[in-house]
Protein backbone atom coordinates (compact mmCIF):
# COMPACT_ATOMS: atom_id res chain seq x y z
CA UNK A 1 0.00 0.00 0.00
CA UNK A 2 1.41 3.41 -1.00
CA UNK A 3 0.75 5.48 2.10
CA UNK A 4 1.87 8.83 0.70
CA UNK A 5 -0.90 8.69 -1.86
CA UNK A 6 -3.64 8.20 0.72
CA UNK A 7 -5.74 11.08 2.03
CA UNK A 8 -5.56 12.13 5.69
CA UNK A 9 -8.90 10.39 6.29
CA UNK A 10 -7.61 7.11 4.86
CA UNK A 11 -4.42 7.39 6.90
CA UNK A 12 -6.48 7.91 10.05
CA UNK A 13 -8.55 4.82 9.22
CA UNK A 14 -5.35 2.83 8.71
CA UNK A 15 -3.87 4.12 11.97
CA UNK A 16 -6.99 3.10 13.85
CA UNK A 17 -6.61 -0.37 12.35
CA UNK A 18 -3.24 -0.52 14.14
CA UNK A 19 -1.08 0.44 11.17
CA UNK A 20 1.54 2.69 12.79
CA UNK A 21 3.27 3.38 9.47
CA UNK A 22 0.15 5.29 8.47
CA UNK A 23 0.49 7.55 11.45
CA UNK A 24 4.19 8.10 10.67
CA UNK A 25 3.03 9.30 7.24
CA UNK A 26 0.53 11.68 8.85
CA UNK A 27 3.33 13.10 11.00
CA UNK A 28 5.58 13.49 7.97
CA UNK A 29 2.80 15.35 6.18
CA UNK A 30 2.03 17.81 8.98
CA UNK A 31 5.24 18.09 11.00
CA UNK A 32 6.61 21.19 9.29
CA UNK A 33 3.55 23.27 9.89
CA UNK A 34 2.98 21.92 13.39
CA UNK A 35 6.59 22.70 14.24
CA UNK A 36 6.39 26.19 12.69
CA UNK A 37 3.22 27.00 14.63
CA UNK A 38 4.74 25.67 17.86
CA UNK A 39 7.87 27.72 17.19
CA UNK A 40 5.86 30.89 16.67
CA UNK A 41 4.16 30.32 20.00
CA UNK A 42 7.04 29.08 22.14
CA UNK A 43 9.84 31.06 20.43
CA UNK A 44 12.62 28.47 20.83
CA UNK A 45 13.34 25.41 18.71
CA UNK A 46 13.79 23.12 21.73
CA UNK A 47 10.44 24.08 23.21
CA UNK A 48 8.78 23.92 19.80
CA UNK A 49 10.04 20.35 19.25
CA UNK A 50 8.79 19.34 22.68
CA UNK A 51 5.37 20.86 22.05
CA UNK A 52 5.14 19.44 18.51
CA UNK A 53 6.05 15.95 19.74
CA UNK A 54 3.54 16.20 22.55
CA UNK A 55 0.85 17.25 20.06
CA UNK A 56 1.38 14.27 17.79
CA UNK A 57 1.31 11.87 20.75
CA UNK A 58 -1.89 13.50 22.06
CA UNK A 59 -3.45 13.37 18.62
CA UNK A 60 -2.58 9.67 18.33
CA UNK A 61 -4.20 8.95 21.69
CA UNK A 62 -7.38 10.80 20.75
CA UNK A 63 -7.54 9.74 17.11
CA UNK A 64 -10.46 7.40 17.70
CA UNK A 65 -12.44 10.29 19.17
CA UNK A 66 -11.71 12.60 16.21
CA UNK A 67 -15.02 13.60 14.66
CA UNK A 68 -14.40 13.86 10.97
CA UNK A 69 -16.78 16.77 10.65
CA UNK A 70 -13.74 19.06 10.39
CA UNK A 71 -10.41 18.66 8.60
CA UNK A 72 -7.70 16.70 10.38
CA UNK A 73 -5.40 19.73 10.09
CA UNK A 74 -7.95 21.96 11.85
CA UNK A 75 -8.24 19.46 14.68
CA UNK A 76 -4.47 19.01 14.88
CA UNK A 77 -3.76 22.76 14.91
CA UNK A 78 -6.24 23.25 17.73
CA UNK A 79 -4.22 20.67 19.70
CA UNK A 80 -1.02 22.57 18.86
CA UNK A 81 -2.51 25.86 20.03
CA UNK A 82 -3.86 24.53 23.34
CA UNK A 83 -0.73 22.46 24.04
CA UNK A 84 1.58 25.39 23.34
CA UNK A 85 -0.50 27.77 25.46
CA UNK A 86 -0.49 25.30 28.38
CA UNK A 87 3.25 24.88 27.89
CA UNK A 88 3.75 28.65 28.04
CA UNK A 89 1.61 28.92 31.14
CA UNK A 90 3.61 26.14 32.76
CA UNK A 91 6.90 27.74 31.85
CA UNK A 92 5.56 31.11 32.90
CA UNK A 93 7.06 32.76 29.90
CA UNK A 94 6.44 36.45 29.93
CA UNK A 95 3.98 36.89 27.10
CA UNK A 96 3.45 40.59 27.62
CA UNK A 97 4.00 42.92 24.74
CA UNK A 98 7.57 43.83 23.96
CA UNK A 99 6.63 47.43 23.33
CA UNK A 100 8.78 48.73 26.16
CA UNK A 101 11.75 51.03 25.98
CA UNK A 102 14.32 48.43 26.82
CA UNK A 103 13.20 46.11 24.06
CA UNK A 104 13.13 48.92 21.54
CA UNK A 105 16.77 49.60 22.27
CA UNK A 106 17.53 45.92 22.00
CA UNK A 107 15.70 45.56 18.71
CA UNK A 108 17.33 48.60 17.24
CA UNK A 109 20.75 47.31 18.13
CA UNK A 110 19.84 43.93 16.68
CA UNK A 111 18.66 45.55 13.49
CA UNK A 112 21.98 47.27 13.24
CA UNK A 113 23.73 43.90 13.18
CA UNK A 114 22.27 43.15 9.79
CA UNK A 115 23.82 44.98 6.92
CA UNK A 116 21.74 43.75 4.04
CA UNK A 117 22.10 45.56 0.77
CA UNK A 118 19.26 43.85 -1.11
CA UNK A 119 15.97 42.41 0.04
CA UNK A 120 15.61 39.13 -1.79
CA UNK A 121 13.25 36.33 -0.85
CA UNK A 122 15.52 34.65 1.69
CA UNK A 123 16.33 37.84 3.49
CA UNK A 124 12.69 38.85 3.35
CA UNK A 125 11.81 35.55 5.01
CA UNK A 126 14.42 36.10 7.66
CA UNK A 127 13.17 39.54 8.57
CA UNK A 128 9.57 38.46 8.47
CA UNK A 129 10.37 35.59 10.80
CA UNK A 130 12.19 37.91 13.15
CA UNK A 131 9.29 40.33 13.14
CA UNK A 132 6.77 37.53 13.75
CA UNK A 133 8.91 36.28 16.62
CA UNK A 134 8.48 39.70 18.23
CA UNK A 135 4.70 39.43 18.20
CA UNK A 136 2.55 38.16 21.03
CA UNK A 137 1.90 34.40 20.75
CA UNK A 138 -1.75 34.88 19.70
CA UNK A 139 -0.85 37.37 16.96
CA UNK A 140 1.95 35.14 15.69
CA UNK A 141 -0.36 32.11 15.70
CA UNK A 142 -3.11 33.91 13.75
CA UNK A 143 -0.66 35.18 11.12
CA UNK A 144 0.89 31.71 10.78
CA UNK A 145 -2.43 29.88 10.58
CA UNK A 146 -3.90 32.34 8.07
CA UNK A 147 -0.97 32.71 5.71
CA UNK A 148 1.09 29.56 6.05
CA UNK A 149 -1.57 27.17 7.23
CA UNK A 150 -4.05 28.59 4.69
CA UNK A 151 -6.81 28.29 7.25
CA UNK A 152 -10.02 30.28 6.90
CA UNK A 153 -11.11 32.70 9.62
CA UNK A 154 -13.75 30.15 10.70
CA UNK A 155 -11.17 27.37 10.96
CA UNK A 156 -8.82 29.58 12.97
CA UNK A 157 -11.74 30.48 15.23
CA UNK A 158 -12.36 26.78 15.88
CA UNK A 159 -8.67 26.12 16.49
CA UNK A 160 -8.24 29.01 18.92
CA UNK A 161 -11.66 28.69 20.50
CA UNK A 162 -12.73 32.22 19.54
CA UNK A 163 -15.49 33.82 17.49
CA UNK A 164 -14.69 34.25 13.78
CA UNK A 165 -15.23 37.99 14.08
CA UNK A 166 -12.71 38.18 16.93
CA UNK A 167 -10.19 36.38 14.76
CA UNK A 168 -10.84 38.85 11.94
CA UNK A 169 -10.19 41.83 14.22
CA UNK A 170 -7.13 40.12 15.73
CA UNK A 171 -5.77 39.39 12.26
CA UNK A 172 -6.04 43.07 11.30
CA UNK A 173 -4.25 44.07 14.49
CA UNK A 174 -1.60 41.39 14.10
CA UNK A 175 -0.77 42.56 10.58
CA UNK A 176 -0.58 46.12 11.78
CA UNK A 177 1.78 45.18 14.62
CA UNK A 178 3.85 43.06 12.27
CA UNK A 179 4.33 46.05 9.97
CA UNK A 180 5.43 48.10 12.94
CA UNK A 181 7.97 45.47 13.95
CA UNK A 182 9.28 45.29 10.40
CA UNK A 183 9.64 49.04 10.23
CA UNK A 184 11.54 48.87 13.48
CA UNK A 185 13.85 46.19 12.13
CA UNK A 186 14.35 47.47 8.64
CA UNK A 187 13.78 51.18 8.86
CA UNK A 188 14.01 52.46 5.24
CA UNK A 189 14.19 49.03 3.70
CA UNK A 190 10.81 48.20 5.18
CA UNK A 191 9.13 50.10 2.34
CA UNK A 192 10.51 47.60 -0.14
CA UNK A 193 9.22 44.73 1.93
CA UNK A 194 5.83 45.96 3.06
CA UNK B 1 -15.89 53.81 10.09
CA UNK B 2 -13.31 51.47 8.63
CA UNK B 3 -9.99 52.82 7.48
CA UNK B 4 -8.74 52.37 3.92
CA UNK B 5 -6.20 49.84 5.17
CA UNK B 6 -8.90 47.73 6.85
CA UNK B 7 -11.13 47.84 3.80
CA UNK B 8 -8.23 46.80 1.59
CA UNK B 9 -7.33 43.91 3.88
CA UNK B 10 -10.91 42.67 3.77
CA UNK B 11 -10.81 42.99 -0.02
CA UNK B 12 -7.54 41.04 -0.22
CA UNK B 13 -8.76 38.40 2.27
CA UNK B 14 -11.97 37.99 0.27
CA UNK B 15 -14.23 38.55 3.25
CA UNK B 16 -16.30 41.38 1.75
CA UNK B 17 -19.84 41.03 0.42
CA UNK B 18 -20.07 41.16 -3.39
CA UNK B 19 -21.36 44.75 -3.60
CA UNK B 20 -18.66 46.06 -1.28
CA UNK B 21 -16.00 44.12 -3.15
CA UNK B 22 -17.10 45.75 -6.39
CA UNK B 23 -16.93 49.20 -4.79
CA UNK B 24 -13.37 48.63 -3.55
CA UNK B 25 -12.29 47.27 -6.92
CA UNK B 26 -13.63 50.44 -8.51
CA UNK B 27 -11.76 52.62 -6.02
CA UNK B 28 -8.52 50.77 -6.76
CA UNK B 29 -9.07 51.28 -10.47
CA UNK B 30 -9.96 54.98 -10.20
CA UNK B 31 -7.84 56.32 -7.36
CA UNK B 32 -4.03 56.30 -7.50
CA UNK B 33 -3.67 56.39 -3.70
CA UNK B 34 -5.95 53.39 -3.33
CA UNK B 35 -4.09 51.64 -6.12
CA UNK B 36 -0.73 52.23 -4.42
CA UNK B 37 -1.99 51.17 -1.00
CA UNK B 38 -3.54 48.05 -2.53
CA UNK B 39 -0.26 47.12 -4.26
CA UNK B 40 1.66 47.58 -1.00
CA UNK B 41 -0.73 45.48 1.06
CA UNK B 42 -0.97 42.80 -1.59
CA UNK B 43 2.83 42.60 -1.71
CA UNK B 44 2.97 42.27 2.06
CA UNK B 45 0.31 39.57 1.97
CA UNK B 46 2.23 37.64 -0.70
CA UNK B 47 5.45 37.91 1.29
CA UNK B 48 3.69 36.30 4.22
CA UNK B 49 2.21 33.56 2.03
CA UNK B 50 5.60 32.81 0.49
CA UNK B 51 7.34 32.38 3.82
CA UNK B 52 9.03 29.04 4.22
CA UNK B 53 7.96 26.68 6.95
CA UNK B 54 10.48 25.76 9.61
CA UNK B 55 11.81 22.23 9.72
CA UNK B 56 12.09 20.19 12.92
CA UNK B 57 15.28 18.24 13.56
CA UNK B 58 16.05 15.12 11.50
CA UNK B 59 14.92 12.49 13.95
CA UNK B 60 11.64 14.18 14.85
CA UNK B 61 9.34 11.67 13.17
CA UNK B 62 11.26 8.76 14.67
CA UNK B 63 11.14 10.26 18.17
CA UNK B 64 7.39 10.80 17.99
CA UNK B 65 6.83 7.21 16.85
CA UNK B 66 9.12 5.95 19.62
CA UNK B 67 7.15 7.94 22.18
CA UNK B 68 3.94 6.46 20.84
CA UNK B 69 5.36 2.92 20.86
CA UNK B 70 6.68 3.21 24.41
CA UNK B 71 3.39 4.67 25.57
CA UNK B 72 1.50 1.81 23.93
CA UNK B 73 3.71 -0.70 25.74
CA UNK B 74 3.66 1.08 29.10
CA UNK B 75 0.03 1.92 29.15
CA UNK B 76 -1.79 -1.14 27.86
CA UNK B 77 -4.92 -0.79 29.95
CA UNK B 78 -5.78 2.58 28.49
CA UNK B 79 -4.91 2.01 24.88
CA UNK B 80 -5.02 -1.66 24.06
CA UNK B 81 -7.64 -3.46 26.08
CA UNK B 82 -11.09 -3.15 24.73
CA UNK B 83 -13.35 -1.85 27.52
CA UNK B 84 -15.98 -4.38 26.46
CA UNK B 85 -13.67 -7.19 27.60
CA UNK B 86 -13.50 -5.65 31.07
CA UNK B 87 -17.26 -5.18 31.08
CA UNK B 88 -17.69 -8.77 29.89
CA UNK B 89 -15.59 -10.11 32.76
CA UNK B 90 -17.56 -7.98 35.20
CA UNK B 91 -20.82 -9.21 33.74
CA UNK B 92 -19.62 -12.81 33.97
CA UNK B 93 -18.91 -12.49 37.70
CA UNK B 94 -22.20 -10.73 38.29
CA UNK B 95 -24.18 -13.39 36.41
CA UNK B 96 -22.24 -16.16 38.19
CA UNK B 97 -23.00 -14.67 41.59
CA UNK B 98 -26.66 -14.21 40.79
CA UNK B 99 -26.93 -17.77 39.47
CA UNK B 100 -25.10 -19.30 42.44
CA UNK B 101 -27.07 -17.36 45.02
CA UNK B 102 -30.34 -17.86 43.13
CA UNK B 103 -29.84 -21.61 43.02
CA UNK B 104 -28.71 -21.59 46.63
CA UNK B 105 -31.74 -19.61 47.72
CA UNK B 106 -34.00 -21.94 45.78
CA UNK B 107 -32.60 -25.02 47.46
CA UNK B 108 -32.76 -23.78 51.02
CA UNK B 109 -35.59 -25.22 52.99
CA UNK B 110 -36.88 -21.95 54.43
CA UNK B 111 -39.60 -23.74 56.40
CA UNK B 112 -36.84 -25.55 58.25
CA UNK B 113 -35.95 -22.37 60.12
CA UNK B 114 -37.28 -22.67 63.58
CA UNK B 115 -37.20 -20.42 66.60
CA UNK B 116 -34.16 -22.14 68.09
CA UNK B 117 -32.13 -21.88 64.83
CA UNK B 118 -33.29 -18.48 63.51
CA UNK B 119 -30.53 -16.57 65.25
CA UNK B 120 -27.82 -18.51 63.42
CA UNK B 121 -27.15 -18.89 59.70
CA UNK B 122 -27.76 -22.47 58.61
CA UNK B 123 -24.14 -22.98 57.63
CA UNK B 124 -24.38 -26.67 57.06
CA UNK B 125 -27.38 -26.26 54.77
CA UNK B 126 -25.70 -23.44 52.81
CA UNK B 127 -22.57 -25.53 52.33
CA UNK B 128 -24.53 -28.40 50.96
CA UNK B 129 -26.36 -26.15 48.55
CA UNK B 130 -23.26 -24.26 47.33
CA UNK B 131 -21.47 -27.50 46.90
CA UNK B 132 -24.29 -28.80 44.81
CA UNK B 133 -23.14 -30.13 41.45
CA UNK B 134 -25.84 -28.54 39.31
CA UNK B 135 -25.00 -25.02 40.58
CA UNK B 136 -21.32 -25.62 39.80
CA UNK B 137 -22.18 -26.91 36.36
CA UNK B 138 -24.17 -23.76 35.57
CA UNK B 139 -21.27 -21.54 36.68
CA UNK B 140 -18.76 -23.56 34.65
CA UNK B 141 -20.98 -23.46 31.59
CA UNK B 142 -21.17 -19.67 31.84
CA UNK B 143 -17.38 -19.59 32.19
CA UNK B 144 -16.86 -21.69 29.07
CA UNK B 145 -19.20 -19.42 27.10
CA UNK B 146 -17.22 -16.37 28.22
CA UNK B 147 -13.91 -18.00 27.27
CA UNK B 148 -15.21 -18.87 23.81
CA UNK B 149 -16.44 -15.32 23.38
CA UNK B 150 -13.06 -13.84 24.37
CA UNK B 151 -11.18 -16.33 22.17
CA UNK B 152 -13.34 -15.35 19.23
CA UNK B 153 -12.62 -11.67 19.77
CA UNK B 154 -8.84 -12.22 19.98
CA UNK B 155 -8.80 -14.30 16.80
CA UNK B 156 -10.93 -11.71 15.00
CA UNK B 157 -8.55 -8.93 16.00
CA UNK B 158 -5.51 -10.88 14.80
CA UNK B 159 -7.21 -11.59 11.49
CA UNK B 160 -8.01 -7.90 11.10
CA UNK B 161 -4.40 -6.92 11.86
CA UNK B 162 -3.12 -9.37 9.27
CA UNK B 163 -5.48 -8.00 6.63
CA UNK B 164 -4.53 -4.38 7.32
CA UNK B 165 -0.80 -5.22 7.38
CA UNK B 166 -1.01 -6.90 4.02
Short mmCIF file of N, CA, C and O in Angstrom, two decimals, chain A residues 121-179:
data_model
loop_
_atom_site.label_atom_id
_atom_site.label_comp_id
_atom_site.label_asym_id
_atom_site.label_seq_id
_atom_site.Cartn_x
_atom_site.Cartn_y
_atom_site.Cartn_z
N UNK A 121 14.24 37.17 -1.55
CA UNK A 121 13.25 36.33 -0.85
C UNK A 121 13.75 35.75 0.47
O UNK A 121 13.03 35.77 1.46
N UNK A 122 14.99 35.28 0.47
CA UNK A 122 15.52 34.65 1.69
C UNK A 122 15.64 35.65 2.83
O UNK A 122 15.27 35.37 3.97
N UNK A 123 16.15 36.80 2.47
CA UNK A 123 16.33 37.84 3.49
C UNK A 123 14.97 38.34 3.96
O UNK A 123 14.75 38.58 5.15
N UNK A 124 14.05 38.44 3.02
CA UNK A 124 12.69 38.85 3.35
C UNK A 124 12.09 37.88 4.36
O UNK A 124 11.51 38.28 5.37
N UNK A 125 12.29 36.60 4.08
CA UNK A 125 11.81 35.55 5.01
C UNK A 125 12.41 35.73 6.39
O UNK A 125 11.72 35.63 7.39
N UNK A 126 13.69 35.97 6.40
CA UNK A 126 14.42 36.10 7.66
C UNK A 126 13.87 37.25 8.50
O UNK A 126 13.60 37.10 9.68
N UNK A 127 13.69 38.38 7.84
CA UNK A 127 13.17 39.54 8.57
C UNK A 127 11.72 39.32 9.01
O UNK A 127 11.34 39.72 10.10
N UNK A 128 10.97 38.72 8.10
CA UNK A 128 9.57 38.46 8.47
C UNK A 128 9.50 37.53 9.69
O UNK A 128 8.71 37.74 10.60
N UNK A 129 10.37 36.53 9.67
CA UNK A 129 10.37 35.59 10.80
C UNK A 129 10.80 36.28 12.09
O UNK A 129 10.23 36.03 13.14
N UNK A 130 11.76 37.15 11.96
CA UNK A 130 12.19 37.91 13.15
C UNK A 130 11.06 38.79 13.67
O UNK A 130 10.83 38.87 14.88
N UNK A 131 10.38 39.44 12.74
CA UNK A 131 9.29 40.33 13.14
C UNK A 131 8.15 39.53 13.76
O UNK A 131 7.57 39.95 14.77
N UNK A 132 7.85 38.37 13.19
CA UNK A 132 6.77 37.53 13.75
C UNK A 132 7.16 37.05 15.14
O UNK A 132 6.33 36.98 16.05
N UNK A 133 8.44 36.75 15.31
CA UNK A 133 8.91 36.28 16.62
C UNK A 133 8.75 37.35 17.70
O UNK A 133 8.69 37.05 18.88
N UNK A 134 8.65 38.61 17.26
CA UNK A 134 8.48 39.70 18.23
C UNK A 134 7.02 39.88 18.65
O UNK A 134 6.73 40.61 19.59
N UNK A 135 6.13 39.25 17.90
CA UNK A 135 4.70 39.43 18.20
C UNK A 135 4.29 38.62 19.42
O UNK A 135 4.97 37.69 19.82
N UNK A 136 3.14 38.97 19.95
CA UNK A 136 2.55 38.16 21.03
C UNK A 136 2.18 36.79 20.46
O UNK A 136 1.88 36.69 19.26
N UNK A 137 2.18 35.74 21.28
CA UNK A 137 1.90 34.40 20.75
C UNK A 137 0.59 34.31 19.94
O UNK A 137 0.58 33.71 18.87
N UNK A 138 -0.47 34.94 20.42
CA UNK A 138 -1.75 34.88 19.70
C UNK A 138 -1.65 35.52 18.31
O UNK A 138 -2.16 34.97 17.33
N UNK A 139 -1.00 36.68 18.25
CA UNK A 139 -0.85 37.37 16.96
C UNK A 139 -0.02 36.52 15.99
O UNK A 139 -0.38 36.36 14.82
N UNK A 140 1.08 35.97 16.53
CA UNK A 140 1.95 35.14 15.69
C UNK A 140 1.21 33.90 15.20
O UNK A 140 1.35 33.50 14.04
N UNK A 141 0.38 33.32 16.08
CA UNK A 141 -0.36 32.11 15.70
C UNK A 141 -1.38 32.43 14.61
O UNK A 141 -1.52 31.68 13.64
N UNK A 142 -2.08 33.55 14.75
CA UNK A 142 -3.11 33.91 13.75
C UNK A 142 -2.47 34.16 12.39
O UNK A 142 -2.93 33.66 11.37
N UNK A 143 -1.37 34.90 12.39
CA UNK A 143 -0.66 35.18 11.12
C UNK A 143 -0.20 33.86 10.49
O UNK A 143 -0.38 33.63 9.29
N UNK A 144 0.36 32.99 11.30
CA UNK A 144 0.89 31.71 10.78
C UNK A 144 -0.25 30.83 10.25
O UNK A 144 -0.13 30.25 9.16
N UNK A 145 -1.31 30.73 11.01
CA UNK A 145 -2.43 29.88 10.58
C UNK A 145 -3.08 30.42 9.31
O UNK A 145 -3.41 29.66 8.40
N UNK A 146 -3.21 31.74 9.22
CA UNK A 146 -3.90 32.34 8.07
C UNK A 146 -3.06 32.27 6.80
O UNK A 146 -3.55 31.87 5.76
N UNK A 147 -1.80 32.64 6.92
CA UNK A 147 -0.97 32.71 5.71
C UNK A 147 -0.24 31.42 5.38
O UNK A 147 -0.20 31.02 4.22
N UNK A 148 0.32 30.77 6.36
CA UNK A 148 1.09 29.56 6.05
C UNK A 148 0.26 28.30 6.18
O UNK A 148 0.51 27.33 5.47
N UNK A 149 -0.70 28.34 7.09
CA UNK A 149 -1.57 27.17 7.23
C UNK A 149 -2.76 27.22 6.29
O UNK A 149 -3.49 26.25 6.16
N UNK A 150 -2.94 28.38 5.63
CA UNK A 150 -4.05 28.59 4.69
C UNK A 150 -5.39 28.20 5.30
O UNK A 150 -6.22 27.56 4.67
N UNK A 151 -5.56 28.57 6.54
CA UNK A 151 -6.81 28.29 7.25
C UNK A 151 -7.76 29.49 7.10
O UNK A 151 -7.31 30.64 7.09
N UNK A 152 -9.04 29.20 6.99
CA UNK A 152 -10.02 30.28 6.90
C UNK A 152 -10.21 30.89 8.29
O UNK A 152 -9.79 30.30 9.30
N UNK A 153 -10.87 32.04 8.32
CA UNK A 153 -11.11 32.70 9.62
C UNK A 153 -11.95 31.78 10.53
O UNK A 153 -11.72 31.71 11.73
N UNK A 154 -12.89 31.06 9.92
CA UNK A 154 -13.75 30.15 10.70
C UNK A 154 -12.93 29.00 11.28
O UNK A 154 -13.14 28.59 12.42
N UNK A 155 -12.01 28.48 10.48
CA UNK A 155 -11.17 27.37 10.96
C UNK A 155 -10.25 27.85 12.09
O UNK A 155 -10.08 27.15 13.09
N UNK A 156 -9.69 29.04 11.91
CA UNK A 156 -8.82 29.58 12.97
C UNK A 156 -9.64 29.79 14.25
O UNK A 156 -9.17 29.51 15.35
N UNK A 157 -10.86 30.26 14.07
CA UNK A 157 -11.74 30.48 15.23
C UNK A 157 -11.95 29.17 15.99
O UNK A 157 -11.89 29.14 17.22
N UNK A 158 -12.16 28.10 15.24
CA UNK A 158 -12.36 26.78 15.88
C UNK A 158 -11.08 26.32 16.57
O UNK A 158 -11.13 25.77 17.68
N UNK A 159 -9.96 26.56 15.93
CA UNK A 159 -8.67 26.12 16.49
C UNK A 159 -8.31 26.89 17.76
O UNK A 159 -7.76 26.33 18.69
N UNK A 160 -8.64 28.18 17.78
CA UNK A 160 -8.24 29.01 18.92
C UNK A 160 -9.39 29.25 19.90
O UNK A 160 -9.23 30.02 20.85
N UNK A 161 -10.49 28.59 19.63
CA UNK A 161 -11.66 28.69 20.50
C UNK A 161 -12.11 30.15 20.67
O UNK A 161 -12.25 30.64 21.79
N UNK A 162 -12.29 30.81 19.55
CA UNK A 162 -12.73 32.22 19.54
C UNK A 162 -13.83 32.37 18.50
O UNK A 162 -14.02 31.49 17.66
N UNK A 163 -14.49 33.54 18.53
CA UNK A 163 -15.49 33.82 17.49
C UNK A 163 -14.75 34.23 16.22
O UNK A 163 -13.66 34.83 16.30
N UNK A 164 -15.34 33.93 15.06
CA UNK A 164 -14.69 34.25 13.78
C UNK A 164 -14.45 35.75 13.65
O UNK A 164 -13.42 36.18 13.11
N UNK A 165 -15.39 36.54 14.16
CA UNK A 165 -15.23 37.99 14.08
C UNK A 165 -14.05 38.48 14.93
O UNK A 165 -13.35 39.41 14.54
N UNK A 166 -13.85 37.83 16.07
CA UNK A 166 -12.71 38.18 16.93
C UNK A 166 -11.41 37.89 16.20
O UNK A 166 -10.47 38.68 16.25
N UNK A 167 -11.40 36.76 15.51
CA UNK A 167 -10.19 36.38 14.76
C UNK A 167 -9.91 37.41 13.67
O UNK A 167 -8.76 37.81 13.46
N UNK A 168 -10.98 37.86 13.02
CA UNK A 168 -10.84 38.85 11.94
C UNK A 168 -10.21 40.14 12.48
O UNK A 168 -9.27 40.68 11.89
N UNK A 169 -10.72 40.60 13.60
CA UNK A 169 -10.19 41.83 14.22
C UNK A 169 -8.74 41.60 14.66
O UNK A 169 -7.86 42.44 14.42
N UNK A 170 -8.49 40.44 15.26
CA UNK A 170 -7.13 40.12 15.73
C UNK A 170 -6.15 40.03 14.56
O UNK A 170 -4.99 40.42 14.69
N UNK A 171 -6.63 39.51 13.45
CA UNK A 171 -5.77 39.39 12.26
C UNK A 171 -5.36 40.77 11.76
O UNK A 171 -4.20 41.02 11.43
N UNK A 172 -6.35 41.70 11.71
CA UNK A 172 -6.04 43.07 11.30
C UNK A 172 -4.97 43.67 12.21
O UNK A 172 -4.00 44.26 11.75
N UNK A 173 -5.19 43.50 13.51
CA UNK A 173 -4.25 44.07 14.49
C UNK A 173 -2.87 43.42 14.38
O UNK A 173 -1.85 44.09 14.47
N UNK A 174 -2.87 42.12 14.19
CA UNK A 174 -1.60 41.39 14.10
C UNK A 174 -0.78 41.86 12.90
O UNK A 174 0.43 42.04 13.00
N UNK A 175 -1.47 42.08 11.78
CA UNK A 175 -0.77 42.56 10.58
C UNK A 175 -0.20 43.95 10.81
O UNK A 175 0.91 44.27 10.39
N UNK A 176 -1.01 44.76 11.50
CA UNK A 176 -0.58 46.12 11.78
C UNK A 176 0.67 46.11 12.67
O UNK A 176 1.65 46.82 12.41
N UNK A 177 0.63 45.28 13.70
CA UNK A 177 1.78 45.18 14.62
C UNK A 177 3.00 44.61 13.90
O UNK A 177 4.12 45.03 14.15
N UNK A 178 2.74 43.66 13.01
CA UNK A 178 3.85 43.06 12.27
C UNK A 178 4.55 44.12 11.41
O UNK A 178 5.78 44.15 11.32
N UNK A 179 3.74 44.97 10.78
CA UNK A 179 4.33 46.05 9.97
C UNK A 179 5.17 46.97 10.84
O UNK A 179 6.25 47.40 10.43
#
